[in-house]
GROMACS .gro file of C-alpha atoms in nm:
model
  404
    1MET     CA    1   1.559  -9.352  17.147
    2ASP     CA    2   1.435  -9.345  17.505
    3LEU     CA    3   1.248  -9.669  17.569
    4GLY     CA    4   1.216  -9.598  17.942
    5GLY     CA    5   1.369  -9.934  18.030
    6ALA     CA    6   1.124 -10.140  17.823
    7ASP     CA    7   1.251 -10.463  17.671
    8LEU     CA    8   0.960 -10.486  17.424
    9VAL     CA    9   0.802 -10.239  17.181
   10ARG     CA   10   0.444 -10.262  17.061
   11VAL     CA   11   0.432 -10.125  16.705
   12LEU     CA   12   0.076 -10.008  16.630
   13TRP     CA   13  -0.117  -9.876  16.332
   14SER     CA   14  -0.482  -9.804  16.248
   15ASP     CA   15  -0.697 -10.005  16.007
   16LEU     CA   16  -0.994  -9.841  15.831
   17HIS     CA   17  -1.218  -9.889  16.135
   18GLY     CA   18  -0.970  -9.723  16.370
   19VAL     CA   19  -0.890 -10.059  16.530
   20ALA     CA   20  -0.532 -10.087  16.651
   21ARG     CA   21  -0.335 -10.351  16.463
   22GLY     CA   22   0.025 -10.422  16.549
   23LYS     CA   23   0.316 -10.641  16.638
   24GLU     CA   24   0.521 -10.669  16.955
   25VAL     CA   25   0.896 -10.686  16.901
   26THR     CA   26   1.201 -10.707  17.122
   27VAL     CA   27   1.413 -10.394  17.165
   28GLU     CA   28   1.691 -10.559  16.968
   29GLU     CA   29   1.454 -10.629  16.679
   30PHE     CA   30   1.303 -10.282  16.703
   31GLU     CA   31   1.626 -10.123  16.581
   32ARG     CA   32   1.602 -10.330  16.263
   33VAL     CA   33   1.228 -10.266  16.227
   34VAL     CA   34   1.280  -9.887  16.239
   35THR     CA   35   1.491  -9.919  15.924
   36HIS     CA   36   1.321 -10.201  15.736
   37GLY     CA   37   0.971 -10.210  15.884
   38VAL     CA   38   0.764 -10.511  15.976
   39GLY     CA   39   0.567 -10.694  15.708
   40PHE     CA   40   0.204 -10.797  15.741
   41CYS     CA   41  -0.078 -10.908  15.514
   42GLN     CA   42  -0.229 -10.596  15.356
   43ALA     CA   43  -0.577 -10.750  15.380
   44LEU     CA   44  -0.581 -10.664  15.752
   45MET     CA   45  -0.633 -10.301  15.654
   46LEU     CA   46  -0.947 -10.398  15.462
   47THR     CA   47  -1.104 -10.656  15.694
   48ASP     CA   48  -1.442 -10.607  15.857
   49LEU     CA   49  -1.503 -10.629  16.230
   50ALA     CA   50  -1.604 -10.994  16.196
   51ALA     CA   51  -1.262 -11.074  16.042
   52ASN     CA   52  -1.388 -11.105  15.684
   53PRO     CA   53  -1.145 -10.951  15.431
   54LEU     CA   54  -1.285 -10.743  15.149
   55ASP     CA   55  -1.252 -10.911  14.810
   56ALA     CA   56  -1.037 -10.658  14.624
   57PRO     CA   57  -0.710 -10.639  14.428
   58GLU     CA   58  -0.546 -10.515  14.748
   59THR     CA   59  -0.648 -10.837  14.927
   60SER     CA   60  -0.757 -11.180  14.804
   61GLY     CA   61  -0.796 -11.060  14.447
   62GLY     CA   62  -0.430 -10.967  14.435
   63GLY     CA   63  -0.293 -11.282  14.597
   64TRP     CA   64  -0.294 -11.148  14.954
   65PRO     CA   65  -0.006 -10.900  14.907
   66ASP     CA   66   0.217 -10.768  15.184
   67ALA     CA   67   0.228 -10.421  15.336
   68VAL     CA   68   0.501 -10.277  15.557
   69ALA     CA   69   0.464 -10.093  15.888
   70ARG     CA   70   0.758  -9.861  15.960
   71PRO     CA   71   0.773  -9.713  16.311
   72ASP     CA   72   0.760  -9.335  16.337
   73VAL     CA   73   1.009  -9.289  16.620
   74THR     CA   74   0.876  -8.939  16.691
   75THR     CA   75   0.570  -9.113  16.840
   76LEU     CA   76   0.769  -9.352  17.063
   77ILE     CA   77   0.637  -9.370  17.420
   78GLY     CA   78   0.881  -9.529  17.662
   79SER     CA   79   0.776  -9.748  17.950
   80ALA     CA   80   0.929  -9.966  18.218
   81ASP     CA   81   0.740 -10.259  18.064
   82VAL     CA   82   0.627 -10.236  17.700
   83ALA     CA   83   0.694  -9.923  17.493
   84LEU     CA   84   0.451  -9.808  17.224
   85CYS     CA   85   0.527  -9.667  16.880
   86LEU     CA   86   0.297  -9.574  16.592
   87ALA     CA   87   0.382  -9.685  16.241
   88ASP     CA   88   0.329  -9.555  15.890
   89ILE     CA   89   0.196  -9.803  15.634
   90SER     CA   90   0.334  -9.850  15.284
   91ASP     CA   91   0.346 -10.111  15.011
   92THR     CA   92   0.659 -10.321  14.968
   93HIS     CA   93   0.808 -10.051  14.742
   94GLY     CA   94   0.781  -9.788  15.013
   95GLU     CA   95   0.483  -9.603  14.863
   96PRO     CA   96   0.209  -9.501  15.111
   97LEU     CA   97  -0.113  -9.698  15.074
   98THR     CA   98  -0.402  -9.495  14.936
   99PHE     CA   99  -0.617  -9.624  15.223
  100SER     CA  100  -0.372  -9.567  15.511
  101PRO     CA  101  -0.569  -9.350  15.761
  102ARG     CA  102  -0.264  -9.171  15.898
  103ASP     CA  103  -0.145  -9.078  15.547
  104ILE     CA  104  -0.493  -8.964  15.443
  105LEU     CA  105  -0.490  -8.717  15.732
  106ARG     CA  106  -0.130  -8.617  15.664
  107ALA     CA  107  -0.227  -8.529  15.305
  108GLN     CA  108  -0.504  -8.296  15.427
  109VAL     CA  109  -0.267  -8.121  15.666
  110ALA     CA  110  -0.024  -8.070  15.376
  111ARG     CA  111  -0.295  -7.889  15.176
  112TYR     CA  112  -0.337  -7.640  15.460
  113THR     CA  113   0.038  -7.602  15.507
  114GLU     CA  114   0.074  -7.504  15.141
  115CYS     CA  115  -0.174  -7.222  15.207
  116GLY     CA  116   0.008  -7.105  15.520
  117LEU     CA  117  -0.252  -7.250  15.757
  118SER     CA  118  -0.213  -7.498  16.043
  119PRO     CA  119  -0.521  -7.692  16.161
  120VAL     CA  120  -0.541  -7.754  16.535
  121VAL     CA  121  -0.777  -8.016  16.678
  122GLY     CA  122  -0.901  -8.107  17.023
  123PRO     CA  123  -1.115  -8.425  17.038
  124GLU     CA  124  -1.374  -8.506  17.304
  125LEU     CA  125  -1.458  -8.876  17.333
  126GLU     CA  126  -1.731  -9.045  17.533
  127PHE     CA  127  -1.737  -9.416  17.618
  128TYR     CA  128  -1.904  -9.676  17.837
  129LEU     CA  129  -1.739  -9.909  18.081
  130CYS     CA  130  -1.930 -10.238  18.100
  131ARG     CA  131  -1.915 -10.535  18.334
  132ARG     CA  132  -2.027 -10.892  18.272
  133ASP     CA  133  -2.367 -11.002  18.392
  134SER     CA  134  -2.597 -11.296  18.320
  135GLY     CA  135  -2.710 -11.138  17.992
  136GLY     CA  136  -2.362 -11.058  17.862
  137TRP     CA  137  -2.247 -10.702  17.926
  138ALA     CA  138  -2.419 -10.432  18.131
  139PRO     CA  139  -2.316 -10.074  18.214
  140TYR     CA  140  -2.054 -10.047  18.488
  141GLY     CA  141  -2.276  -9.790  18.666
  142GLU     CA  142  -2.651  -9.812  18.719
  143ARG     CA  143  -2.777  -9.457  18.769
  144ASP     CA  144  -2.806  -9.174  18.520
  145THR     CA  145  -2.657  -8.854  18.661
  146ALA     CA  146  -2.689  -8.593  18.381
  147GLY     CA  147  -2.310  -8.568  18.387
  148TYR     CA  148  -2.018  -8.401  18.564
  149MET     CA  149  -2.006  -8.645  18.855
  150VAL     CA  150  -1.682  -8.773  19.006
  151GLY     CA  151  -1.599  -9.018  19.283
  152THR     CA  152  -1.661  -9.378  19.384
  153ALA     CA  153  -2.041  -9.349  19.402
  154HIS     CA  154  -2.052  -9.362  19.022
  155ASP     CA  155  -1.705  -9.508  18.960
  156PRO     CA  156  -1.658  -9.769  19.234
  157GLU     CA  157  -1.324  -9.898  19.107
  158GLY     CA  158  -1.180  -9.552  19.047
  159MET     CA  159  -1.133  -9.618  18.675
  160ILE     CA  160  -1.126  -9.250  18.574
  161SER     CA  161  -0.845  -9.179  18.818
  162GLN     CA  162  -0.651  -9.478  18.689
  163LEU     CA  163  -0.704  -9.377  18.326
  164LEU     CA  164  -0.601  -9.018  18.391
  165ARG     CA  165  -0.279  -9.131  18.559
  166ARG     CA  166  -0.201  -9.387  18.290
  167CYS     CA  167  -0.262  -9.141  18.007
  168ARG     CA  168  -0.062  -8.867  18.181
  169ALA     CA  169   0.232  -9.104  18.225
  170MET     CA  170   0.217  -9.178  17.852
  171GLY     CA  171   0.204  -8.811  17.753
  172LEU     CA  172  -0.130  -8.844  17.576
  173GLY     CA  173  -0.243  -8.495  17.672
  174VAL     CA  174  -0.549  -8.613  17.866
  175THR     CA  175  -0.639  -8.330  18.099
  176ALA     CA  176  -0.963  -8.417  18.281
  177GLY     CA  177  -1.238  -8.675  18.312
  178ASN     CA  178  -1.585  -8.719  18.455
  179HIS     CA  179  -1.894  -8.936  18.462
  180GLU     CA  180  -2.118  -8.850  18.167
  181PHE     CA  181  -2.497  -8.855  18.140
  182SER     CA  182  -2.583  -9.225  18.175
  183GLY     CA  183  -2.472  -9.485  18.425
  184GLY     CA  184  -2.135  -9.632  18.325
  185GLN     CA  185  -2.067  -9.355  18.071
  186PHE     CA  186  -1.755  -9.139  18.095
  187GLU     CA  187  -1.570  -8.866  17.909
  188LEU     CA  188  -1.201  -8.778  17.915
  189ASN     CA  189  -1.077  -8.456  17.756
  190GLN     CA  190  -0.758  -8.424  17.554
  191HIS     CA  191  -0.553  -8.112  17.500
  192HIS     CA  192  -0.562  -7.961  17.152
  193SER     CA  193  -0.262  -7.982  16.918
  194ASP     CA  194  -0.182  -8.001  16.547
  195ALA     CA  195  -0.420  -8.230  16.361
  196LEU     CA  196  -0.196  -8.533  16.311
  197ASP     CA  197  -0.066  -8.529  16.667
  198ALA     CA  198  -0.422  -8.493  16.800
  199ALA     CA  199  -0.536  -8.793  16.593
  200ASP     CA  200  -0.234  -8.998  16.705
  201ARG     CA  201  -0.308  -8.925  17.069
  202ALA     CA  202  -0.680  -8.996  17.029
  203PHE     CA  203  -0.602  -9.328  16.860
  204LEU     CA  204  -0.369  -9.426  17.145
  205PHE     CA  205  -0.617  -9.299  17.403
  206LYS     CA  206  -0.892  -9.529  17.275
  207TYR     CA  207  -0.644  -9.816  17.269
  208VAL     CA  208  -0.529  -9.750  17.627
  209VAL     CA  209  -0.885  -9.714  17.760
  210LYS     CA  210  -0.979 -10.053  17.616
  211GLU     CA  211  -0.655 -10.210  17.744
  212VAL     CA  212  -0.692 -10.077  18.099
  213ALA     CA  213  -1.060 -10.175  18.111
  214SER     CA  214  -0.979 -10.527  17.992
  215ALA     CA  215  -0.713 -10.563  18.260
  216HIS     CA  216  -0.987 -10.495  18.518
  217GLY     CA  217  -1.230 -10.744  18.364
  218LEU     CA  218  -1.434 -10.464  18.206
  219LEU     CA  219  -1.526 -10.380  17.849
  220ALA     CA  220  -1.480 -10.024  17.722
  221THR     CA  221  -1.685  -9.932  17.416
  222PHE     CA  222  -1.699  -9.610  17.215
  223MET     CA  223  -1.983  -9.731  16.990
  224GLY     CA  224  -2.244  -9.468  16.919
  225LYS     CA  225  -2.545  -9.632  17.086
  226PRO     CA  226  -2.457  -9.940  17.292
  227PHE     CA  227  -2.777  -9.950  17.501
  228ASN     CA  228  -3.137  -9.876  17.403
  229ASP     CA  229  -3.226  -9.692  17.723
  230ARG     CA  230  -2.902  -9.498  17.770
  231ALA     CA  231  -2.739  -9.196  17.610
  232GLY     CA  232  -2.516  -9.246  17.309
  233ASN     CA  233  -2.142  -9.181  17.287
  234GLY     CA  234  -2.046  -8.865  17.104
  235CYS     CA  235  -1.717  -8.760  16.952
  236HIS     CA  236  -1.683  -8.383  16.925
  237LEU     CA  237  -1.398  -8.222  16.731
  238HIS     CA  238  -1.284  -7.874  16.827
  239VAL     CA  239  -1.101  -7.730  16.527
  240SER     CA  240  -0.917  -7.401  16.487
  241LEU     CA  241  -0.686  -7.266  16.218
  242VAL     CA  242  -0.357  -7.090  16.286
  243ASP     CA  243  -0.276  -6.824  16.027
  244PRO     CA  244   0.044  -6.627  16.101
  245SER     CA  245  -0.053  -6.361  15.847
  246GLY     CA  246  -0.384  -6.258  16.005
  247PRO     CA  247  -0.731  -6.377  16.111
  248PRO     CA  248  -0.799  -6.732  15.986
  249PRO     CA  249  -1.086  -6.791  15.738
  250LEU     CA  250  -1.311  -6.964  15.992
  251ASP     CA  251  -1.640  -6.854  15.831
  252ALA     CA  252  -1.544  -7.015  15.500
  253PHE     CA  253  -1.411  -7.321  15.685
  254LEU     CA  254  -1.743  -7.354  15.870
  255ALA     CA  255  -1.938  -7.313  15.546
  256GLY     CA  256  -1.738  -7.593  15.384
  257ILE     CA  257  -1.812  -7.830  15.671
  258LEU     CA  258  -2.185  -7.757  15.651
  259ALA     CA  259  -2.189  -7.788  15.271
  260HIS     CA  260  -2.038  -8.137  15.288
  261ALA     CA  261  -2.205  -8.253  15.612
  262PRO     CA  262  -2.416  -8.529  15.446
  263ALA     CA  263  -2.101  -8.691  15.303
  264LEU     CA  264  -1.908  -8.636  15.628
  265THR     CA  265  -2.173  -8.836  15.813
  266ALA     CA  266  -2.045  -9.164  15.666
  267LEU     CA  267  -1.703  -9.106  15.825
  268LEU     CA  268  -1.821  -8.942  16.147
  269ASN     CA  269  -2.089  -9.208  16.205
  270PRO     CA  270  -1.952  -9.520  16.032
  271THR     CA  271  -2.169  -9.794  16.185
  272ILE     CA  272  -2.527  -9.916  16.156
  273THR     CA  273  -2.586  -9.846  16.526
  274ALA     CA  274  -2.461  -9.488  16.497
  275TYR     CA  275  -2.788  -9.378  16.337
  276LYS     CA  276  -2.988  -9.493  16.638
  277ARG     CA  277  -2.808  -9.220  16.834
  278LEU     CA  278  -2.877  -8.928  16.596
  279GLY     CA  279  -3.173  -8.726  16.719
  280ASP     CA  280  -3.127  -8.868  17.069
  281GLY     CA  281  -3.063  -8.593  17.322
  282LEU     CA  282  -2.815  -8.342  17.177
  283ALA     CA  283  -2.708  -8.552  16.877
  284PRO     CA  284  -2.783  -8.334  16.570
  285VAL     CA  285  -2.993  -8.437  16.270
  286THR     CA  286  -2.951  -8.116  16.068
  287ALA     CA  287  -2.636  -7.965  15.913
  288ASN     CA  288  -2.671  -7.633  16.094
  289TRP     CA  289  -2.465  -7.415  16.324
  290GLY     CA  290  -2.521  -7.183  16.616
  291PRO     CA  291  -2.337  -6.966  16.867
  292ASP     CA  292  -2.293  -7.168  17.188
  293ASP     CA  293  -2.568  -7.404  17.069
  294ARG     CA  294  -2.523  -7.767  17.177
  295THR     CA  295  -2.813  -7.883  16.963
  296ALA     CA  296  -2.638  -7.772  16.643
  297TYR     CA  297  -2.417  -7.975  16.410
  298VAL     CA  298  -2.145  -7.713  16.457
  299ARG     CA  299  -2.128  -7.508  16.773
  300ILE     CA  300  -1.927  -7.187  16.797
  301PRO     CA  301  -1.806  -7.164  17.159
  302PRO     CA  302  -1.853  -6.831  17.339
  303GLU     CA  303  -1.483  -6.745  17.324
  304GLY     CA  304  -1.484  -6.790  16.945
  305GLY     CA  305  -1.177  -6.875  16.739
  306ARG     CA  306  -1.277  -7.235  16.675
  307VAL     CA  307  -1.561  -7.458  16.564
  308GLU     CA  308  -1.694  -7.762  16.750
  309VAL     CA  309  -1.815  -8.029  16.509
  310ARG     CA  310  -2.071  -8.225  16.713
  311GLY     CA  311  -2.198  -8.466  16.448
  312GLY     CA  312  -1.971  -8.763  16.514
  313ASP     CA  313  -1.976  -9.054  16.755
  314GLY     CA  314  -1.709  -9.251  16.933
  315SER     CA  315  -1.698  -9.531  16.674
  316ALA     CA  316  -1.536  -9.297  16.419
  317ASN     CA  317  -1.179  -9.355  16.305
  318LEU     CA  318  -1.031  -9.026  16.427
  319TYR     CA  319  -0.773  -9.010  16.148
  320LEU     CA  320  -1.046  -9.034  15.886
  321ALA     CA  321  -1.297  -8.815  16.072
  322ILE     CA  322  -1.049  -8.530  16.114
  323ALA     CA  323  -0.923  -8.571  15.756
  324ALA     CA  324  -1.279  -8.552  15.621
  325VAL     CA  325  -1.364  -8.242  15.825
  326LEU     CA  326  -1.045  -8.074  15.703
  327ALA     CA  327  -1.118  -8.170  15.340
  328ALA     CA  328  -1.468  -8.022  15.368
  329GLY     CA  329  -1.343  -7.705  15.534
  330PHE     CA  330  -1.068  -7.666  15.275
  331ASP     CA  331  -1.327  -7.658  14.998
  332GLY     CA  332  -1.504  -7.380  15.185
  333ILE     CA  333  -1.180  -7.182  15.207
  334GLN     CA  334  -1.088  -7.243  14.843
  335HIS     CA  335  -1.423  -7.121  14.717
  336ASP     CA  336  -1.486  -6.859  14.987
  337LEU     CA  337  -1.817  -7.020  15.081
  338LYS     CA  338  -2.056  -6.840  15.316
  339PRO     CA  339  -2.235  -7.020  15.598
  340PRO     CA  340  -2.616  -7.007  15.617
  341ALA     CA  341  -2.792  -6.820  15.895
  342PRO     CA  342  -2.769  -6.983  16.239
  343GLY     CA  343  -3.012  -7.272  16.276
  344GLU     CA  344  -3.059  -7.323  15.903
  345GLY     CA  345  -2.938  -7.636  15.728
  346ASP     CA  346  -3.024  -7.948  15.535
  347PRO     CA  347  -3.118  -8.277  15.704
  348LEU     CA  348  -2.843  -8.530  15.762
  349PRO     CA  349  -2.862  -8.889  15.634
  350LYS     CA  350  -3.072  -9.110  15.860
  351SER     CA  351  -2.895  -9.438  15.791
  352LEU     CA  352  -2.553  -9.573  15.697
  353PRO     CA  353  -2.662  -9.660  15.339
  354ALA     CA  354  -2.786  -9.304  15.286
  355ALA     CA  355  -2.463  -9.162  15.431
  356LEU     CA  356  -2.250  -9.382  15.203
  357ASP     CA  357  -2.456  -9.265  14.904
  358ALA     CA  358  -2.391  -8.904  15.007
  359LEU     CA  359  -2.019  -8.968  15.039
  360GLU     CA  360  -1.989  -9.139  14.701
  361ASP     CA  361  -2.192  -8.859  14.537
  362ASP     CA  362  -1.977  -8.581  14.685
  363LYS     CA  363  -1.720  -8.539  14.408
  364ILE     CA  364  -1.519  -8.274  14.595
  365LEU     CA  365  -1.481  -8.484  14.907
  366VAL     CA  366  -1.405  -8.798  14.702
  367ALA     CA  367  -1.129  -8.612  14.517
  368GLY     CA  368  -0.995  -8.462  14.838
  369LEU     CA  369  -0.977  -8.789  15.032
  370GLY     CA  370  -0.885  -9.008  14.735
  371PRO     CA  371  -1.122  -9.196  14.501
  372ARG     CA  372  -0.974  -9.538  14.574
  373PHE     CA  373  -0.996  -9.486  14.950
  374VAL     CA  374  -1.364  -9.386  14.924
  375GLU     CA  375  -1.434  -9.682  14.697
  376LEU     CA  376  -1.275  -9.929  14.940
  377PHE     CA  377  -1.428  -9.771  15.250
  378ALA     CA  378  -1.777  -9.779  15.097
  379ALA     CA  379  -1.732 -10.138  14.979
  380LEU     CA  380  -1.621 -10.247  15.328
  381LYS     CA  381  -1.921 -10.079  15.486
  382ARG     CA  382  -2.168 -10.214  15.229
  383ALA     CA  383  -2.038 -10.565  15.301
  384GLU     CA  384  -2.110 -10.495  15.669
  385LEU     CA  385  -2.463 -10.385  15.578
  386ALA     CA  386  -2.517 -10.702  15.375
  387ARG     CA  387  -2.416 -10.919  15.671
  388PHE     CA  388  -2.651 -10.726  15.899
  389ALA     CA  389  -2.941 -10.767  15.655
  390ARG     CA  390  -2.900 -11.145  15.676
  391THR     CA  391  -2.884 -11.151  16.058
  392VAL     CA  392  -3.184 -11.228  16.280
  393THR     CA  393  -3.176 -10.982  16.571
  394ASP     CA  394  -3.297 -11.027  16.929
  395TRP     CA  395  -3.571 -10.770  16.861
  396GLU     CA  396  -3.707 -10.979  16.572
  397PHE     CA  397  -3.722 -11.292  16.784
  398ARG     CA  398  -3.897 -11.111  17.071
  399GLU     CA  399  -4.140 -10.942  16.833
  400TYR     CA  400  -4.246 -11.245  16.628
  401SER     CA  401  -4.171 -11.571  16.804
  402TRP     CA  402  -4.438 -11.579  17.076
  403LEU     CA  403  -4.754 -11.502  16.878
  404LEU     CA  404  -4.655 -11.592  16.522
   0.00000   0.00000   0.00000
């Protein structure tokens, strides 16, 4: 194992939100952890973003049981300081958890492998850098540019250059970056690769962006709509299928994605705020497709050979988002579905509750991703919705307090 001179290893894994959980161990301890894993309270996988664990048999209802994170040494990234390594999650008997995001994606890839297909994914992620001001956090840049700007005029601290160099040194396959539409908004592109590797690199990319920003006193956020008057953050997935025996069944794959788009929305747009982005600019509201059409839910690039799923935002857990897209596309392939005419399609859910309903009602996607996973994911998100419903927002105070 090449640790690059590091004396510590940060063992990381994804919870259901895509948040990086982990433990930092010494290199001497890491050798033991590779074999035996590191234990942690399983409830951390099913905890909301306000640190409230879901009440379920896997958490408080089961006596707060343990889970085990075992490093996957094929993902080890050496460093002169702290090395990084992704982990697989299992119960204490070594069985993968039904709600482990990495294993959910791995299971979808296995379905394709059995059919002689290999899914290849290239994610595009947008995010904001924010700096502190008197009101909390404000965008790092002030002016909207309509995108594709580089240099210190819109990135005064050279953050994109620093992120590109850091990600290149880590082998994360980040190839280019630029200022996006709104002030303080950026996009970095990652090279395509097999689905699990692409999700691993995207997970680490988001982690590194937030880490580097924090080290500079900034906040990096991938949330779908962080500011009312600014563009939202998209997450586009470029997906192709490798079929050694001949042309891949992309039409059927596309048809499957469109057929299950309402259910996919819950996993591609998994927050309350995400639905304030849909319909804004180029964010689609209809499950349609088009050739080189950036307003469509799925765009077919001019060179063909792949689909670009444009329905998601940066808050998505990339393991789950890619797994869900593959599960939907697999149904299209299995049943030789045909896509509708370009531009035609059903409306997408307009809120997180509606998207969760669509997911729970989609029996094919539930079976493909795992009934218990869907049940727990929906319960976690409905608990989030319940907390929001009880919260007085700034808008409500501004709207009602002065005159009422």
